[in-house]
Amino acid sequence: MSVPINLAKLVFVEEAPLLKNMNQNPASIPSFDDFTIVGEATDAAKTWWASDLAQMLGYNDMTSFAKTIRRAMGACLSANIDCSDEFSKTKRVVDGNVVDDFKLTRFACYMVVMNGDSKKQQVARAQVYFAQQAEQFDLILEGKNDVERIIARAEITDGNKSLNAAAAASGVTNFAIFNDAGYRGLYNMGIKQVSAKKGVVNGTLLDHMGRTELAANLFRITLTEDRLKMNNVKGENNACLVHRSVGKGVRDMVRDNTGMYPEDLPVERKLGEVQKQLKKANKQLNK
């Protein structure tokens, strides 16, 4: 089943800079699929220029769009999807000049759109368009929410490595106690108690967190690392006190902004299931 052509037109192109001076009537406005790269062999191999997509989404140039592309690629890597098959860096001739660009598959366009700035009207409408496409293939995806959860989870993994290195430099040797201090500050209880309260298997809590809770933990991690380094904290006990204090501060921030404490924030489906859905989307959207 294909998306009705009027939906495709409504989402991307009617306000795109590419077309702002064309004075076309709605019936003649091209659809998203009309912007595929000319000369592709088959429908299954359709690709789009990233620079064209940037204009459709209201970005002024590729420099400002590059961060969105990098985040989309990072999400793919976190879901064990080969980026080289989806984001093909290449050269493009524009007005006689050779410029750097990417060829994007339909799935890559989806990932880029879901990482776009939702405050831009074109991005918000494009997200609706791709959500409609995902639904047609019975893909259980929550769009930007799922993609941001995957990215945040990967950032926490990297952040914990960096934090532990800073903790070791401060003299921490018992990392279980050190990390428990941070959790107790954030949740007012240990990680096992948090898992039990939320009804998830111990050891999988991070994979069940929503965006807000993941962001809170990432902030706890990065802020603790900064304080350990900036204050030149020495001694395991002092490092644990810093971690707990930071966690408590983030706890209060979550309460002030959501009306709930972190342990009361809702759980979401395990990220492993989200990653499976993205792999399925990778196959289905590129058909």
Backbone as numpy.savetxt, mean C-alpha at the origin, in Angstrom:
# Nx Ny Nz CAx CAy CAz Cx Cy Cz
-16.77 -11.16 -18.92 -17.63 -9.96 -18.92 -16.74 -8.72 -18.92
-17.05 -7.73 -19.73 -16.25 -6.52 -19.79 -16.98 -5.38 -19.11
-16.20 -4.38 -18.68 -16.79 -3.22 -18.04 -17.53 -2.40 -19.08
-18.77 -1.94 -18.81 -19.47 -1.09 -19.77 -18.62 0.11 -20.15
-18.60 0.44 -21.41 -17.70 1.46 -21.91 -17.95 2.81 -21.26
-19.20 3.11 -20.91 -19.47 4.41 -20.31 -18.85 4.52 -18.92
-18.75 3.38 -18.19 -18.11 3.41 -16.87 -16.62 3.71 -17.03
-15.99 3.05 -17.99 -14.57 3.27 -18.22 -14.32 4.73 -18.59
-15.22 5.31 -19.37 -15.05 6.70 -19.76 -15.22 7.62 -18.56
-16.22 7.36 -17.76 -16.50 8.22 -16.63 -15.35 8.25 -15.64
-14.67 7.12 -15.47 -13.69 7.03 -14.42 -12.43 7.81 -14.71
-11.82 7.55 -15.86 -10.51 8.11 -16.08 -10.47 9.41 -16.86
-11.13 9.42 -17.99 -10.61 10.31 -19.01 -11.30 11.63 -19.18
-12.50 11.78 -18.71 -13.20 13.00 -19.09 -12.58 14.26 -18.50
-11.80 14.11 -17.38 -11.14 15.27 -16.82 -9.62 15.19 -16.95
-9.13 14.23 -17.72 -7.69 14.04 -17.81 -7.03 15.18 -18.58
-5.83 15.62 -18.16 -5.10 16.67 -18.89 -4.87 16.31 -20.34
-4.74 15.01 -20.64 -4.53 14.58 -22.02 -5.61 15.10 -22.95
-6.84 15.28 -22.42 -7.98 15.56 -23.27 -8.62 16.91 -23.01
-8.00 17.73 -22.17 -8.71 18.92 -21.71 -9.00 19.91 -22.84
-8.24 19.85 -23.93 -8.47 20.80 -25.01 -9.13 20.17 -26.23
-9.67 18.97 -26.08 -10.19 18.25 -27.25 -11.64 18.58 -27.54
-12.36 19.17 -26.56 -13.75 19.59 -26.78 -14.60 18.48 -27.39
-14.45 17.28 -26.86 -15.20 16.15 -27.39 -16.52 16.00 -26.66
-17.50 15.47 -27.37 -18.75 15.15 -26.69 -18.57 13.83 -25.96
-19.38 13.54 -24.94 -19.19 12.33 -24.12 -19.13 11.05 -24.92
-19.87 10.97 -26.01 -19.91 9.72 -26.77 -18.59 9.42 -27.45
-17.79 10.47 -27.71 -16.53 10.26 -28.43 -15.32 10.23 -27.53
-15.52 10.41 -26.20 -14.39 10.37 -25.28 -13.83 8.97 -25.21
-12.51 8.79 -25.40 -11.94 7.44 -25.35 -12.03 6.83 -23.97
-12.00 5.52 -23.92 -12.02 4.81 -22.65 -10.59 4.53 -22.20
-10.47 3.99 -21.00 -9.16 3.59 -20.49 -8.48 2.64 -21.46
-9.23 1.68 -22.01 -8.64 0.70 -22.92 -8.17 1.32 -24.22
-8.69 2.48 -24.56 -8.24 3.15 -25.78 -6.83 3.70 -25.64
-6.31 3.74 -24.41 -4.97 4.27 -24.19 -3.92 3.17 -24.10
-4.26 1.95 -24.48 -3.25 0.88 -24.50 -2.17 1.23 -25.52
-0.99 0.70 -25.29 0.14 1.00 -26.17 -0.10 0.37 -27.54
0.03 1.17 -28.57 -0.21 0.71 -29.94 0.82 -0.35 -30.32
0.34 -1.40 -30.96 1.24 -2.42 -31.48 1.40 -3.63 -30.59
0.68 -3.68 -29.43 0.75 -4.87 -28.59 0.09 -6.04 -29.32
0.66 -7.23 -29.13 0.27 -8.38 -29.96 -1.15 -8.86 -29.72
-1.54 -9.00 -28.46 -2.84 -9.59 -28.16 -3.51 -8.81 -27.04
-4.79 -9.05 -26.86 -5.50 -8.42 -25.75 -4.88 -8.80 -24.42
-4.44 -10.06 -24.30 -3.87 -10.53 -23.04 -2.57 -9.81 -22.71
-1.91 -9.25 -23.76 -0.63 -8.58 -23.55 -0.77 -7.07 -23.51
-1.99 -6.56 -23.34 -2.20 -5.12 -23.33 -1.37 -4.46 -22.23
-0.76 -3.34 -22.59 -0.01 -2.56 -21.61 -0.31 -1.08 -21.82
0.00 -0.31 -20.77 -0.23 1.13 -20.78 1.06 1.83 -20.39
1.27 3.04 -20.95 2.40 3.85 -20.52 2.10 4.44 -19.15
3.07 4.35 -18.24 2.89 4.94 -16.92 2.69 6.45 -17.02
3.36 7.09 -17.96 3.22 8.54 -18.10 1.81 8.93 -18.54
1.17 8.09 -19.37 -0.22 8.35 -19.75 -1.14 8.17 -18.54
-0.89 7.11 -17.76 -1.71 6.86 -16.58 -1.56 8.01 -15.58
-0.34 8.53 -15.45 -0.11 9.65 -14.54 -1.01 10.83 -14.91
-1.10 11.14 -16.19 -1.94 12.25 -16.63 -3.42 11.95 -16.39
-3.82 10.71 -16.65 -5.21 10.33 -16.41 -5.58 10.52 -14.94
-4.61 10.28 -14.06 -4.88 10.34 -12.62 -4.63 11.72 -12.03
-4.28 12.69 -12.88 -4.14 14.06 -12.42 -2.79 14.43 -11.86
-1.74 13.63 -12.14 -0.40 13.97 -11.69 0.27 14.87 -12.73
1.05 15.83 -12.26 1.63 16.81 -13.18 2.82 16.28 -13.96
3.54 15.34 -13.36 4.72 14.82 -14.05 5.08 13.46 -13.47
6.03 12.80 -14.13 6.45 11.47 -13.69 7.24 11.51 -12.39
7.87 12.65 -12.10 8.63 12.75 -10.86 7.71 12.58 -9.65
6.58 13.27 -9.67 5.63 13.15 -8.56 4.91 11.81 -8.56
4.88 11.16 -9.71 4.17 9.88 -9.85 5.06 8.70 -9.46
6.38 8.93 -9.43 7.33 7.83 -9.21 7.13 7.16 -7.86
6.82 7.95 -6.82 6.61 7.37 -5.49 5.44 6.40 -5.50
4.39 6.75 -6.21 3.22 5.87 -6.31 3.59 4.56 -6.99
4.38 4.64 -8.04 4.82 3.44 -8.75 5.67 2.56 -7.84
6.59 3.20 -7.09 7.47 2.42 -6.20 6.66 1.70 -5.12
5.65 2.38 -4.57 4.83 1.73 -3.55 4.04 0.57 -4.15
3.56 0.73 -5.38 2.84 -0.35 -6.04 3.75 -1.55 -6.26
4.97 -1.28 -6.67 5.94 -2.36 -6.88 6.28 -3.04 -5.55
6.39 -2.24 -4.49 6.67 -2.81 -3.18 5.57 -3.73 -2.70
4.33 -3.34 -2.97 3.19 -4.19 -2.59 3.23 -5.50 -3.36
3.59 -5.43 -4.63 3.70 -6.66 -5.43 4.77 -7.59 -4.86
5.91 -7.03 -4.55 6.99 -7.84 -3.99 6.58 -8.48 -2.67
5.85 -7.73 -1.85 5.39 -8.26 -0.57 4.39 -9.39 -0.75
3.70 -9.40 -1.89 2.75 -10.47 -2.19 3.39 -11.56 -3.05
4.71 -11.50 -3.19 5.48 -12.49 -3.98 5.03 -12.52 -5.43
4.76 -11.35 -5.99 4.42 -11.20 -7.40 5.61 -10.58 -8.11
6.05 -11.17 -9.19 7.23 -10.72 -9.93 6.97 -9.37 -10.59
7.61 -8.33 -10.07 7.39 -6.97 -10.60 7.84 -6.82 -12.05
8.88 -7.56 -12.43 9.41 -7.40 -13.77 8.40 -7.78 -14.84
7.45 -8.63 -14.49 6.40 -9.01 -15.44 5.31 -7.96 -15.54
5.21 -7.10 -14.55 4.12 -6.13 -14.48 4.57 -4.70 -14.76
5.77 -4.36 -14.31 6.31 -3.01 -14.48 7.58 -3.11 -15.31
7.48 -2.82 -16.58 8.63 -2.96 -17.46 9.23 -1.59 -17.74
10.38 -1.30 -17.11 11.01 -0.01 -17.32 11.62 0.05 -18.71
11.34 1.12 -19.42 11.81 1.23 -20.80 11.93 2.70 -21.19
12.29 2.94 -22.44 12.40 4.29 -22.96 11.20 4.59 -23.85
10.85 5.87 -23.93 9.74 6.29 -24.79 10.11 7.60 -25.45
9.77 7.73 -26.70 10.03 8.98 -27.42 8.80 9.87 -27.31
8.98 11.04 -26.73 7.90 12.01 -26.57 8.35 13.35 -27.15
7.65 13.81 -28.18 8.00 15.08 -28.84 9.46 15.10 -29.27
9.92 13.95 -29.75 11.29 13.87 -30.24 12.34 13.65 -29.17
11.93 13.61 -27.90 12.87 13.38 -26.81 12.70 11.98 -26.24
13.82 11.34 -25.89 13.78 10.01 -25.29 13.68 10.18 -23.77
12.63 9.61 -23.18 12.41 9.75 -21.74 12.24 8.36 -21.11
12.50 8.29 -19.80 12.28 7.05 -19.06 10.79 6.87 -18.80
10.31 5.64 -18.91 8.90 5.36 -18.69 8.76 3.91 -18.27
7.53 3.49 -18.00 7.22 2.11 -17.69 6.09 1.64 -18.58
6.15 0.39 -19.01 4.99 -0.28 -19.57 4.31 -1.03 -18.44
3.04 -0.76 -18.23 2.29 -1.36 -17.13 1.23 -2.31 -17.64
1.11 -3.49 -17.04 -0.01 -4.37 -17.33 -1.26 -3.80 -16.67
-2.41 -4.39 -16.99 -3.64 -3.94 -16.36 -3.56 -4.11 -14.83
-2.96 -5.23 -14.40 -2.82 -5.44 -12.96 -1.90 -4.39 -12.35
-0.81 -4.05 -13.04 0.08 -3.01 -12.54 -0.66 -1.68 -12.43
-1.51 -1.38 -13.42 -2.32 -0.16 -13.35 -3.21 -0.19 -12.12
-3.80 -1.35 -11.84 -4.64 -1.51 -10.65 -3.85 -1.19 -9.40
-2.65 -1.76 -9.27 -1.84 -1.56 -8.08 -1.41 -0.10 -7.94
-1.08 0.54 -9.06 -0.70 1.94 -9.03 -1.88 2.81 -8.59
-3.04 2.54 -9.17 -4.23 3.32 -8.83 -4.56 3.18 -7.35
-4.46 1.97 -6.81 -4.78 1.75 -5.40 -3.77 2.41 -4.46
-2.60 2.76 -4.99 -1.61 3.47 -4.20 -1.64 4.97 -4.46
-2.56 5.40 -5.32 -2.64 6.80 -5.67 -3.25 7.65 -4.58
-3.18 8.95 -4.78 -3.72 9.93 -3.82 -5.23 10.02 -3.99
-5.96 9.44 -3.04 -7.42 9.37 -3.14 -8.08 10.75 -3.08
-7.32 11.75 -2.65 -7.89 13.10 -2.61 -8.05 13.67 -4.02
-7.32 13.10 -4.97 -7.49 13.50 -6.37 -8.75 12.84 -6.91
-9.63 13.62 -7.52 -10.89 13.09 -8.00 -10.68 11.98 -9.03
-9.68 12.19 -9.91 -9.44 11.18 -10.94 -9.00 9.85 -10.32
-8.19 9.93 -9.26 -7.72 8.71 -8.59 -8.89 8.00 -7.92
-9.70 8.75 -7.21 -10.85 8.16 -6.51 -11.78 7.46 -7.50
-12.00 8.08 -8.65 -12.90 7.47 -9.64 -12.25 6.24 -10.29
-10.93 6.31 -10.48 -10.23 5.16 -11.03 -10.27 3.98 -10.08
-10.20 4.26 -8.77 -10.29 3.18 -7.79 -11.66 2.50 -7.85
-12.69 3.29 -8.08 -14.03 2.70 -8.25 -14.06 1.82 -9.49
-13.47 2.29 -10.56 -13.43 1.52 -11.81 -12.77 0.16 -11.62
-11.61 0.14 -10.98 -10.91 -1.12 -10.79 -11.60 -2.00 -9.76
-12.25 -1.40 -8.79 -13.04 -2.20 -7.85 -14.15 -2.92 -8.58
-14.76 -2.25 -9.55 -15.81 -2.89 -10.36 -15.23 -4.06 -11.16
-14.05 -3.87 -11.71 -13.41 -4.94 -12.47 -13.10 -6.14 -11.58
-12.58 -5.86 -10.37 -12.26 -6.94 -9.44 -13.51 -7.74 -9.09
-14.61 -7.05 -8.89 -15.87 -7.73 -8.53 -16.33 -8.66 -9.65
-16.08 -8.29 -10.89 -16.52 -9.12 -12.02 -15.81 -10.47 -12.04
-14.62 -10.52 -11.46 -13.88 -11.78 -11.41 -14.01 -12.46 -10.05
-14.99 -12.02 -9.25 -15.21 -12.58 -7.91 -13.97 -12.50 -7.04
-13.24 -11.38 -7.20 -12.06 -11.16 -6.38 -12.48 -10.47 -5.09
-12.11 -11.06 -3.97 -12.47 -10.50 -2.67 -11.36 -9.56 -2.24
-11.38 -8.36 -2.81 -10.35 -7.38 -2.52 -10.99 -6.10 -1.98
-10.32 -5.48 -1.03 -10.80 -4.22 -0.50 -9.94 -3.07 -0.99
-9.44 -3.24 -2.21 -8.74 -2.15 -2.88 -7.61 -1.55 -2.10
-7.68 -0.23 -1.91 -6.60 0.53 -1.28 -6.33 0.01 0.13
-7.35 -0.40 0.86 -7.17 -0.90 2.22 -6.26 -2.12 2.23
-6.52 -3.08 1.34 -5.71 -4.30 1.29 -4.28 -3.98 0.90
-4.10 -3.14 -0.11 -2.75 -2.80 -0.58 -1.97 -2.09 0.51
-2.60 -1.16 1.21 -1.90 -0.43 2.26 -1.56 -1.33 3.45
-2.41 -2.31 3.74 -2.09 -3.25 4.82 -0.85 -4.07 4.47
-0.76 -4.52 3.23 0.39 -5.30 2.81 1.67 -4.47 2.91
1.61 -3.23 2.45 2.78 -2.36 2.50 3.20 -2.08 3.94
2.22 -1.76 4.79 2.52 -1.46 6.18 3.13 -2.66 6.90
2.61 -3.85 6.60 3.15 -5.06 7.24 4.61 -5.27 6.85
4.93 -5.04 5.59 6.31 -5.18 5.14 7.20 -4.12 5.79
6.68 -2.90 5.94 7.45 -1.83 6.58 7.72 -2.15 8.04
6.77 -2.82 8.70 6.98 -3.21 10.10 8.08 -4.26 10.21
8.11 -5.21 9.28 9.17 -6.21 9.28 10.54 -5.55 9.18
10.67 -4.61 8.23 11.94 -3.89 8.06 12.22 -3.01 9.28
11.17 -2.38 9.79 11.33 -1.49 10.93 11.81 -2.22 12.17
11.30 -3.41 12.39 11.71 -4.20 13.56 13.19 -4.57 13.48
13.66 -4.87 12.28 15.09 -5.19 12.12 15.94 -3.99 12.50
15.53 -2.82 12.03 16.28 -1.60 12.33 16.19 -1.25 13.81
15.00 -1.44 14.40 14.84 -1.15 15.83 15.70 -2.08 16.66
15.71 -3.36 16.34 16.50 -4.31 17.10 17.99 -3.99 17.01
18.42 -3.48 15.85 19.83 -3.10 15.71 20.14 -1.92 16.64
19.21 -0.95 16.69 19.41 0.20 17.58 19.37 -0.24 19.04
18.47 -1.19 19.35 18.37 -1.69 20.72 19.65 -2.41 21.12
20.20 -3.20 20.20 21.45 -3.90 20.49 22.57 -2.91 20.77
22.59 -1.80 20.02 23.62 -0.77 20.24 23.44 -0.11 21.60
22.22 -0.15 22.13 21.95 0.42 23.46 22.26 -0.57 24.58
22.56 -1.82 24.19 22.91 -2.81 25.20 21.85 -3.86 25.45
20.81 -3.89 24.64 19.76 -4.89 24.80 20.26 -6.25 24.34
20.04 -7.26 25.14 20.37 -8.63 24.76 19.13 -9.52 24.78
18.18 -9.19 25.63 16.94 -9.96 25.70 15.86 -9.21 24.91
15.77 -9.54 23.62 14.87 -8.80 22.73 13.40 -9.15 22.99
13.15 -10.32 23.57 11.77 -10.67 23.91 11.22 -9.70 24.95
12.03 -9.42 25.98 11.62 -8.48 27.02 11.50 -7.07 26.46
12.46 -6.69 25.62 12.45 -5.35 25.02 11.21 -5.13 24.17
10.88 -6.10 23.30 9.70 -5.95 22.44 8.41 -6.03 23.25
8.41 -6.85 24.29 7.22 -6.94 25.15 6.93 -5.59 25.82
7.99 -4.87 26.16 7.81 -3.55 26.78 7.04 -2.61 25.86
7.37 -2.65 24.58 6.67 -1.80 23.62 5.21 -2.17 23.48
4.94 -3.47 23.43 3.55 -3.93 23.33 2.76 -3.57 24.58
3.39 -3.72 25.73 2.68 -3.40 26.98 2.36 -1.90 27.07
3.25 -1.08 26.52 2.96 0.34 26.48 1.80 0.65 25.55
1.79 0.00 24.40 0.75 0.27 23.38 -0.59 -0.34 23.75
-0.58 -1.56 24.29 -1.82 -2.30 24.53 -2.19 -2.44 26.01
-1.28 -2.03 26.89 -1.50 -2.20 28.33 -1.60 -3.67 28.72
-1.01 -4.52 27.91 -0.97 -5.97 28.18 0.05 -6.59 27.23
0.44 -7.83 27.52 1.40 -8.52 26.68 0.80 -9.00 25.38
1.67 -9.39 24.46 1.23 -9.77 23.11 0.32 -10.99 23.14
0.57 -11.95 24.03 -0.28 -13.13 24.13 -1.69 -12.76 24.58
-1.76 -11.83 25.52 -3.07 -11.38 25.99 -3.82 -10.62 24.90
-3.09 -9.82 24.13 -3.73 -9.08 23.02 -4.30 -10.06 22.00
-3.50 -11.07 21.66 -3.95 -12.07 20.68 -5.20 -12.79 21.17
-5.19 -13.15 22.45 -6.35 -13.85 23.03 -7.57 -12.95 23.02
-7.39 -11.68 23.36 -8.51 -10.73 23.39 -9.12 -10.55 22.00
-8.26 -10.54 20.99 -8.74 -10.34 19.63 -9.16 -11.64 18.95
-8.89 -12.76 19.61 -9.32 -14.04 19.05 -8.52 -14.52 17.88
-7.22 -14.19 17.85 -6.35 -14.65 16.77 -5.25 -15.54 17.35
-4.70 -16.39 16.52 -3.64 -17.30 16.95 -2.41 -16.50 17.35
-1.83 -16.83 18.48 -0.63 -16.13 18.93 0.46 -16.24 17.87
1.08 -15.12 17.57 2.13 -15.10 16.54 1.63 -14.59 15.20
0.31 -14.40 15.07 -0.25 -13.94 13.79 -0.93 -12.58 13.91
-0.77 -11.93 15.07 -1.51 -10.69 15.32 -1.26 -9.63 14.25
-0.01 -9.42 13.87 0.31 -8.39 12.88 -0.40 -8.65 11.56
-0.59 -9.90 11.21 -1.23 -10.25 9.94 -2.74 -10.05 9.98
-3.30 -9.79 11.15 -4.74 -9.56 11.28 -5.07 -8.09 11.58
-4.05 -7.26 11.68 -4.28 -5.86 12.01 -4.83 -5.09 10.82
-5.69 -4.11 11.11 -6.14 -3.17 10.10 -5.12 -2.08 9.90
-5.41 -1.16 8.98 -4.45 -0.11 8.65 -4.08 0.75 9.85
-5.08 1.14 10.64 -4.81 2.02 11.78 -3.89 1.37 12.79
-4.16 0.11 13.10 -3.36 -0.59 14.10 -1.95 -0.85 13.58
-1.83 -1.19 12.31 -0.51 -1.37 11.71 0.27 -0.06 11.75
-0.41 1.03 11.41 0.26 2.33 11.43 0.72 2.70 12.83
-0.09 2.37 13.83 0.27 2.66 15.22 1.52 1.89 15.61
1.59 0.62 15.23 2.77 -0.18 15.56 3.99 0.29 14.80
3.82 0.69 13.57 4.95 1.20 12.80 5.48 2.49 13.42
4.58 3.35 13.87 4.99 4.60 14.52 5.72 4.30 15.83
5.19 3.32 16.60 5.87 2.91 17.84 7.30 2.46 17.55
7.45 1.67 16.52 8.77 1.12 16.18 9.74 2.22 15.75
9.31 3.07 14.81 10.22 4.09 14.28 10.55 5.16 15.33
9.55 5.54 16.14 9.80 6.57 17.15 10.72 6.04 18.25
10.56 4.78 18.63 11.45 4.19 19.64 12.88 4.16 19.13
13.06 3.74 17.87 14.40 3.72 17.29 15.02 5.11 17.32
14.25 6.11 16.93 14.77 7.49 16.92 15.18 7.94 18.32
14.36 7.62 19.31 14.68 8.06 20.68 15.91 7.36 21.23
16.04 6.08 20.94 17.22 5.35 21.41 18.49 5.98 20.84
18.42 6.35 19.56 19.61 6.92 18.90 19.85 8.37 19.33
18.79 9.18 19.30 18.95 10.61 19.58 19.36 10.87 21.03
18.83 10.06 21.95 19.12 10.25 23.37 20.29 9.41 23.85
20.89 8.67 22.90 22.05 7.82 23.22 21.77 6.95 24.45
20.64 6.28 24.42 20.20 5.47 25.56 21.15 4.28 25.74
21.54 4.05 26.99 22.43 2.94 27.31 21.81 2.06 28.40
21.92 0.76 28.21 21.42 -0.18 29.20 20.07 -0.76 28.78
19.94 -2.07 28.98 18.72 -2.76 28.56 17.49 -2.24 29.28
17.61 -1.98 30.57 16.46 -1.52 31.33 15.98 -0.15 30.83
16.94 0.74 30.55 16.58 2.07 30.06 15.92 1.98 28.68
16.44 1.09 27.84 15.87 0.92 26.50 14.43 0.41 26.60
14.19 -0.51 27.52 12.83 -1.04 27.71 11.89 0.06 28.20
12.38 0.93 29.09 11.56 2.03 29.59 11.19 2.98 28.46
12.14 3.23 27.56 11.86 4.10 26.41 10.80 3.47 25.52
10.96 2.18 25.24 10.01 1.49 24.36 8.60 1.51 24.95
8.52 1.27 26.24 7.20 1.26 26.89 6.59 2.67 26.90
7.41 3.67 27.15 6.93 5.04 27.18 6.41 5.47 25.81
7.15 5.13 24.77 6.71 5.45 23.40 5.40 4.74 23.09
5.33 3.47 23.44 4.10 2.71 23.21 2.91 3.35 23.90
3.11 3.82 25.13 2.04 4.48 25.88 1.59 5.76 25.17
2.55 6.50 24.65 2.21 7.72 23.93 1.39 7.45 22.68
1.77 6.41 21.95 1.02 6.04 20.74 -0.36 5.53 21.12
-0.44 4.81 22.23 -1.73 4.32 22.73 -2.71 5.48 22.94
-2.24 6.52 23.59 -3.09 7.68 23.86 -3.49 8.36 22.55
-2.55 8.40 21.60 -2.84 9.02 20.31 -3.95 8.25 19.58
-3.88 6.92 19.61 -4.90 6.09 18.96 -6.27 6.33 19.60
-6.27 6.38 20.93 -7.54 6.62 21.65 -8.11 7.99 21.30
-7.25 9.00 21.27 -7.72 10.36 21.00 -8.28 10.50 19.58
-7.75 9.71 18.65 -8.15 9.87 17.25 -9.24 8.90 16.81
-9.37 7.78 17.49 -10.37 6.78 17.08 -11.45 6.54 18.12
-11.21 6.99 19.35 -12.16 6.72 20.42 -12.01 5.32 20.98
-11.02 4.57 20.51 -10.78 3.21 20.98 -9.31 3.03 21.33
-9.04 2.11 22.24 -7.67 1.72 22.50 -7.25 0.69 21.45
-5.94 0.53 21.22 -5.48 -0.39 20.18 -6.01 -1.82 20.31
-6.13 -2.30 21.56 -6.61 -3.68 21.74 -8.07 -3.84 21.36
-8.79 -2.72 21.22 -10.21 -2.79 20.85 -10.45 -2.57 19.36
-9.40 -2.24 18.62 -9.55 -2.05 17.17 -9.90 -3.40 16.52
-10.75 -3.39 15.50 -11.20 -4.66 14.91 -10.10 -5.39 14.16
-10.20 -6.71 14.17 -9.26 -7.53 13.39 -9.78 -7.63 11.95
-8.88 -7.92 11.04 -9.25 -8.10 9.64 -8.72 -9.45 9.17
-9.18 -9.86 7.99 -8.77 -11.18 7.50 -7.26 -11.23 7.35
-6.72 -12.42 7.53 -5.28 -12.61 7.54 -4.67 -12.15 6.22
-3.51 -11.50 6.32 -2.88 -10.96 5.12 -2.50 -12.04 4.12
-2.30 -13.26 4.58 -2.02 -14.35 3.65 -3.16 -14.54 2.66
-4.39 -14.36 3.12 -5.55 -14.46 2.24 -5.59 -13.30 1.26
-5.21 -12.12 1.73 -5.16 -10.95 0.85 -4.13 -11.17 -0.26
-2.98 -11.70 0.11 -1.93 -11.95 -0.87 -2.38 -12.98 -1.92
-3.12 -13.99 -1.48 -3.65 -14.97 -2.43 -4.61 -14.31 -3.41
-5.44 -13.40 -2.90 -6.38 -12.69 -3.76 -5.66 -11.79 -4.76
-4.57 -11.17 -4.34 -3.82 -10.33 -5.26 -3.17 -11.16 -6.36
-2.70 -12.35 -6.00 -2.13 -13.23 -7.03 -3.21 -13.66 -8.02
-4.40 -13.90 -7.50 -5.51 -14.24 -8.38 -5.87 -13.05 -9.27
-5.86 -11.86 -8.70 -6.15 -10.64 -9.46 -5.10 -10.44 -10.55
-3.86 -10.77 -10.23 -2.77 -10.66 -11.20 -3.08 -11.48 -12.46
-3.63 -12.66 -12.25 -3.94 -13.53 -13.40 -5.20 -13.06 -14.11
-6.22 -12.73 -13.32 -7.53 -12.43 -13.90 -7.56 -11.07 -14.61
-7.00 -10.04 -13.99 -7.08 -8.71 -14.58 -6.26 -8.60 -15.85
-5.24 -9.43 -15.98 -4.41 -9.37 -17.19 -4.95 -10.21 -18.33
-6.09 -10.90 -18.08 -6.67 -11.69 -19.15 -7.23 -10.77 -20.22
